[in-house]
Every structure is written in C-alpha cells, then in structure tokens.
Coordinates of C-alpha atoms in Angstrom, one line a residue:
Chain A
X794 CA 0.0 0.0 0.0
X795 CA 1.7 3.4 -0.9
X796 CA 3.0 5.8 1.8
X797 CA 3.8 9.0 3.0
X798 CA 7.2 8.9 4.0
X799 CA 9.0 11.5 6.6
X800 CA 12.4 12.0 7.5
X801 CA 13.8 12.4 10.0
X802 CA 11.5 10.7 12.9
X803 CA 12.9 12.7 15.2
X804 CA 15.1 15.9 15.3
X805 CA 16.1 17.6 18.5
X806 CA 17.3 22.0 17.3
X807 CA 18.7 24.4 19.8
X808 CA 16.7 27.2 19.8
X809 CA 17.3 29.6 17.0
X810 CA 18.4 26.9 14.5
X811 CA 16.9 26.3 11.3
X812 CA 15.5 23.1 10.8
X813 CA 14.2 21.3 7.2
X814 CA 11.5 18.3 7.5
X815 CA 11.4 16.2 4.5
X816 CA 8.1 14.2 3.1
X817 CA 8.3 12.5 -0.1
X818 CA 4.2 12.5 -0.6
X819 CA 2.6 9.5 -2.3
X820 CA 3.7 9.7 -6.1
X821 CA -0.1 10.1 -8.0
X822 CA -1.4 12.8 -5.2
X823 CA -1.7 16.0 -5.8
X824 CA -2.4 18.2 -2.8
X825 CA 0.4 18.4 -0.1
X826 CA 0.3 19.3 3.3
X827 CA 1.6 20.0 6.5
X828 CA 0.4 19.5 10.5
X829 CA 1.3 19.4 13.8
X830 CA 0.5 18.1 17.3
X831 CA 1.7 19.4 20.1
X832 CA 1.9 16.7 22.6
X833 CA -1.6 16.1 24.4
X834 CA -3.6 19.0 22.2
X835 CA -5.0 18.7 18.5
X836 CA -4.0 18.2 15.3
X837 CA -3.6 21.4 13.6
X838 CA -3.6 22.4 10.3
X839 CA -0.5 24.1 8.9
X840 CA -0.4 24.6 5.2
X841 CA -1.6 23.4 1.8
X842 CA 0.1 23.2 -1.2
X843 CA -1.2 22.1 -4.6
X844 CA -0.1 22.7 -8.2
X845 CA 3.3 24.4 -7.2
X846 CA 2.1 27.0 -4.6
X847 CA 0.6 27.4 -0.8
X848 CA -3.1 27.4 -1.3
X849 CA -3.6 28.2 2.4
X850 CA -2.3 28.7 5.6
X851 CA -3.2 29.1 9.1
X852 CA -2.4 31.9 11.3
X853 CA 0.7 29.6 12.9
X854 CA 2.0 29.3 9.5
X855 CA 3.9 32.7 9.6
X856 CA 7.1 34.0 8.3
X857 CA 9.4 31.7 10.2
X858 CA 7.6 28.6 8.2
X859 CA 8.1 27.8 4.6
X860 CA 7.2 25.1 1.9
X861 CA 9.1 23.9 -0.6
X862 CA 8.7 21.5 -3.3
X863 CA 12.2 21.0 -5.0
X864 CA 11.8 17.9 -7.4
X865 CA 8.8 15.8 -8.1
X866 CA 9.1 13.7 -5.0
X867 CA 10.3 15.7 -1.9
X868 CA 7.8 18.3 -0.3
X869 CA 9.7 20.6 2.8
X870 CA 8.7 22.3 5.8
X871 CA 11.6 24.6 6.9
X872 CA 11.5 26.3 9.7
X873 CA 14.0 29.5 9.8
X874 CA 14.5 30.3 13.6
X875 CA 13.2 27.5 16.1
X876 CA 11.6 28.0 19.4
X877 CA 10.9 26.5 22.1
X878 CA 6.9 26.4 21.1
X879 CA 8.0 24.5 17.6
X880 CA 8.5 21.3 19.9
X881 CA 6.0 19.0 18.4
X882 CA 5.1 16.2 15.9
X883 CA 4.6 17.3 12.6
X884 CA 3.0 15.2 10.1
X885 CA 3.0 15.4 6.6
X886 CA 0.3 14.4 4.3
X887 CA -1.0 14.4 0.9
X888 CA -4.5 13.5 -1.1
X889 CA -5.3 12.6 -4.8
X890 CA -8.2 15.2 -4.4
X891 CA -8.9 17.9 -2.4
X892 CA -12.0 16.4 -0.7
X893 CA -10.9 12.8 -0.3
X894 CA -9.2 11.4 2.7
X895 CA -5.7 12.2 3.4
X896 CA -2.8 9.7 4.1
X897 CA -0.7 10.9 6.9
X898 CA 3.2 9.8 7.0
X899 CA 4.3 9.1 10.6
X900 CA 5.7 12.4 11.8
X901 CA 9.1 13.7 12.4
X902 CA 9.3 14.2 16.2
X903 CA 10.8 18.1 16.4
X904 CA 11.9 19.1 20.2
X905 CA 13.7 22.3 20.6
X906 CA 15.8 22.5 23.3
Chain B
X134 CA -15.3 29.2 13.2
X135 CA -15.5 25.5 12.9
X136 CA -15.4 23.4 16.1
X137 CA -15.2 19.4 16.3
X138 CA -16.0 17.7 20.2
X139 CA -15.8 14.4 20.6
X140 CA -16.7 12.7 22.9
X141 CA -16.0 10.7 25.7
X142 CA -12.2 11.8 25.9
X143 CA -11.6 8.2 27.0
X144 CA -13.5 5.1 26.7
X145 CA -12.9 1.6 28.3
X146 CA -14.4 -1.0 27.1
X147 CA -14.2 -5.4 27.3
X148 CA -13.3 -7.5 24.5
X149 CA -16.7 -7.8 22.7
X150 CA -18.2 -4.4 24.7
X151 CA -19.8 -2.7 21.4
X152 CA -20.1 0.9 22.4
X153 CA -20.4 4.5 20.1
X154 CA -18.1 7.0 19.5
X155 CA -19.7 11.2 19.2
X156 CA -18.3 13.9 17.2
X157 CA -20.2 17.1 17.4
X158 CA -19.7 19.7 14.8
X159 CA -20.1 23.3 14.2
X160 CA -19.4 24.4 10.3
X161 CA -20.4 26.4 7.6
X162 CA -21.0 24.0 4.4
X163 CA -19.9 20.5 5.3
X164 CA -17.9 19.0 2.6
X165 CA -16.6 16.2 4.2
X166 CA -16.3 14.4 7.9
X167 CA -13.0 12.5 8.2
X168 CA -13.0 9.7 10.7
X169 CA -9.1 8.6 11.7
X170 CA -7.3 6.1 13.9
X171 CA -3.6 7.2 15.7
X172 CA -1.8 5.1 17.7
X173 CA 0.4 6.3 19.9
X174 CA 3.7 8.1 18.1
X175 CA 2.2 7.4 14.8
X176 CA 0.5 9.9 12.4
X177 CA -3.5 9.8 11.8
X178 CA -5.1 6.5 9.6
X179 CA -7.5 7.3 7.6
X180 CA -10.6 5.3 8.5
X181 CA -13.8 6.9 6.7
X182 CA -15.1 10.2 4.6
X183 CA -18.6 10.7 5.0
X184 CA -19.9 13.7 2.6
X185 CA -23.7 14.2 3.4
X186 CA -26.0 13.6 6.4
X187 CA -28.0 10.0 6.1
X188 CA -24.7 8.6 5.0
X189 CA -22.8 5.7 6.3
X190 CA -19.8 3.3 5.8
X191 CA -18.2 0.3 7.6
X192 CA -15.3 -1.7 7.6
X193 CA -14.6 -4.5 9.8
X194 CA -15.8 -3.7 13.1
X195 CA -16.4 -0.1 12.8
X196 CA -19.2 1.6 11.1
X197 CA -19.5 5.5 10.8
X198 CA -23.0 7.5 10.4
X199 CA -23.4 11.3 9.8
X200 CA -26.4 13.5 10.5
X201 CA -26.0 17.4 10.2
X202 CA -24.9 18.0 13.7
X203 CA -23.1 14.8 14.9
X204 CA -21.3 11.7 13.5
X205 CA -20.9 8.3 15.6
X206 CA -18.6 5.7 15.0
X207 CA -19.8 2.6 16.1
X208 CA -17.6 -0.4 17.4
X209 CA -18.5 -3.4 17.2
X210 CA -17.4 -6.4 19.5
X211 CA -14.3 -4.8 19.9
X212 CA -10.9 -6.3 20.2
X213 CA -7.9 -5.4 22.3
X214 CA -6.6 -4.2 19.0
X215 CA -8.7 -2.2 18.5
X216 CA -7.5 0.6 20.9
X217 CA -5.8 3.5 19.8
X218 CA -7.4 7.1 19.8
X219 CA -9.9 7.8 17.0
X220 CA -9.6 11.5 15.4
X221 CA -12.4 13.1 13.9
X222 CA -12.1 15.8 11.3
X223 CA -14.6 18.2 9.3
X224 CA -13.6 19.8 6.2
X225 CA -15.4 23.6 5.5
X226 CA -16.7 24.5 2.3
X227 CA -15.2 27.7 2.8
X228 CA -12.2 27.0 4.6
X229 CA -10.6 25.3 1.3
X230 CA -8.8 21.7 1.8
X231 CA -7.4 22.4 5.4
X232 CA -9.2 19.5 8.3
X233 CA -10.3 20.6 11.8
X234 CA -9.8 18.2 14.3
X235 CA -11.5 17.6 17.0
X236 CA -9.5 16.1 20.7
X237 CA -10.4 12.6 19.8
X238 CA -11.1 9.6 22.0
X239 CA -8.9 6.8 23.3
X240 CA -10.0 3.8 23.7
X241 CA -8.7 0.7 25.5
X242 CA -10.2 -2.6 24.9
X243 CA -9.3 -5.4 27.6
X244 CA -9.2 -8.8 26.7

C-alpha cells in the first residue's frame, strides 16, 4: 500500500536553529500538506500546497515557516529560527483530491531545546 | 469558526463491549467528515469520509454515520486491538482543503 514517507522521525534543534522536515508524498497525489501536534492537544492544520504554490495557511504558519517543493518527490517544511513552542510532531500528508481522505506519514518528532 | 467535540475523551471497554463514539460539529458547508485512527507516536489513519447527512460506511468492526450535527462511529465487538485514539475531522466549504480536528477519544479494549 503506498505511503507518506518522513524523514527524520525525530530531530532535537537548539533554539534559533533552522530546521528542514522532509516528506516524499505518495507519487499520484496532488495536494500536499503539513500539521502538527503538540503533545496532548490537536492536530492542527498548517499549510496546503497544490499545483506548485501554498493554497492556504493558518495563522501559525507565519514568516518563520516555509514550503518547498524541489523535485517531483520531496515536499519541505523549513522552519527559519526554532523556538521553544516549535517542539512538536509534525505530520506530513498528501490527497489525490482535495475532498478525499488524506494519508498521513508518521511524523518527524521536532523538540527544541 | 469551525469546532469538532468528541466525545467521551476516553473510553474503556471489554473484549466484545460494542459501544459508540460522538463527534459534534459546528461548520459552515460540510464538505466532508474524516473519521481517523492514531496510535500512539504514529500519524493519523485514515478510516472513513462521510460527505452528506444519512450517509454511512463500515469496515470491519467499525461503522461510521453522519447527520447534520453529529457523526458516531460505532464499534462493534471490539478487540484489544482495536485501541488506539480515533480523530475526527470536518472539512469547511469555505475553509478550502485544510481538516479541523477535534480532541479525539482513546480507547482501551481489555481482553
């Protein structure tokens, strides 16, 4: 069954480092996404990016976050200047439409220290 | 804004126990309602998308029903592996592709 694959599981950042999360979304999808869960609270929504560019963002998604998607496989969250908030799992995830369910990888585990 | 509550926060059940899961929702223009399973350091599982109230689906043990203010997820005869904490998620017509989650429910079957 195809996956969304994330790498690394877990990364630990001193505060004020930039740090790059890597998803390589499943190959026929074509919306992308990124979201987070701080430990014990929701899943929240991040961003969405289809056909080369965000199509939205929430309010946490602000100038220290960024997208990128650098080849035709690998989708990037970097994050500029970590702090101590960052610290939580962020999932990747992509969809073959925009209203069907998405597949979720298994997170990359981001604590800030 | 769009708020999910489900409900209980956590459940307990025995082996065999059927019980229901409740996911209340507040939104403008449901376009879908996402049902998800996450076990513990592991990212959501997509279970179910049900688009309009009236609907249902099943697989296995679980089978999901919408109306226009609540879905349920029903377990039946449950097994211990069946525990893990089940996410529920609504999708806005105008809120684009992004999901709302709501706190989700974990459940523990005993054997």
């Amino acid at each position: 069954e195809p996956e969304v694959t994330q790498t690394p599981s877990h990364q630990v950042t001193q505060m004020g480092q930039e740090v790059i999360l890597r998803c390589v979304p499943i190959s026929n999808h074509l919306y992308f996404y990124w979201y987070r869960q701080i430990l014990g609270q929701k899943v929240e929504f991040l961003v969405s990016f289809y056909n080369n560019e965000i199509s939205e963002k929430s309010e946490i998604f602000d100038d220290q976050f960024s997208v990128e998607r650098p080849d035709g496989s690998n989708f990037t969250l970097k994050i500029r200047s970590t702090k101590l908030e960052d610290s939580a799992m962020y999932f990747c995830a992509s969809s073959e439409l925009s209203n069907y369910g998405y597949t979720f990888g298994s997170g990359t585990r981001l604590t800030v220290v | 804004e769009d708020q999910v509550t489900q409900s209980p926060e956590a459940l307990r059940l025995q082996e065999g126990e059927s019980s229901s899961l409740n996911c209340s929702y507040t939104v403008s223009g449901l376009r879908g309602l996402f049902w998800y399973r996450q076990d513990p350091g592991k990212g959501p599982e997509f279970l179910f998308t049900l688009y309009s109230a009236g609907e249902e689906k099943e697989k296995e043990r679980l089978k999901a029903t919408l109306t226009k203010k609540e879905s349920f997820l029903h377990i039946t005869a449950p097994k211990p592996e069946d525990s893990a904490t089940y996410l529920c998620a609504v999708q806005a017509g105008n809120a684009g592709n992004m999901l709302t989650f709501g706190g989700g429910t974990r459940l523990m079957v005993k054997p």
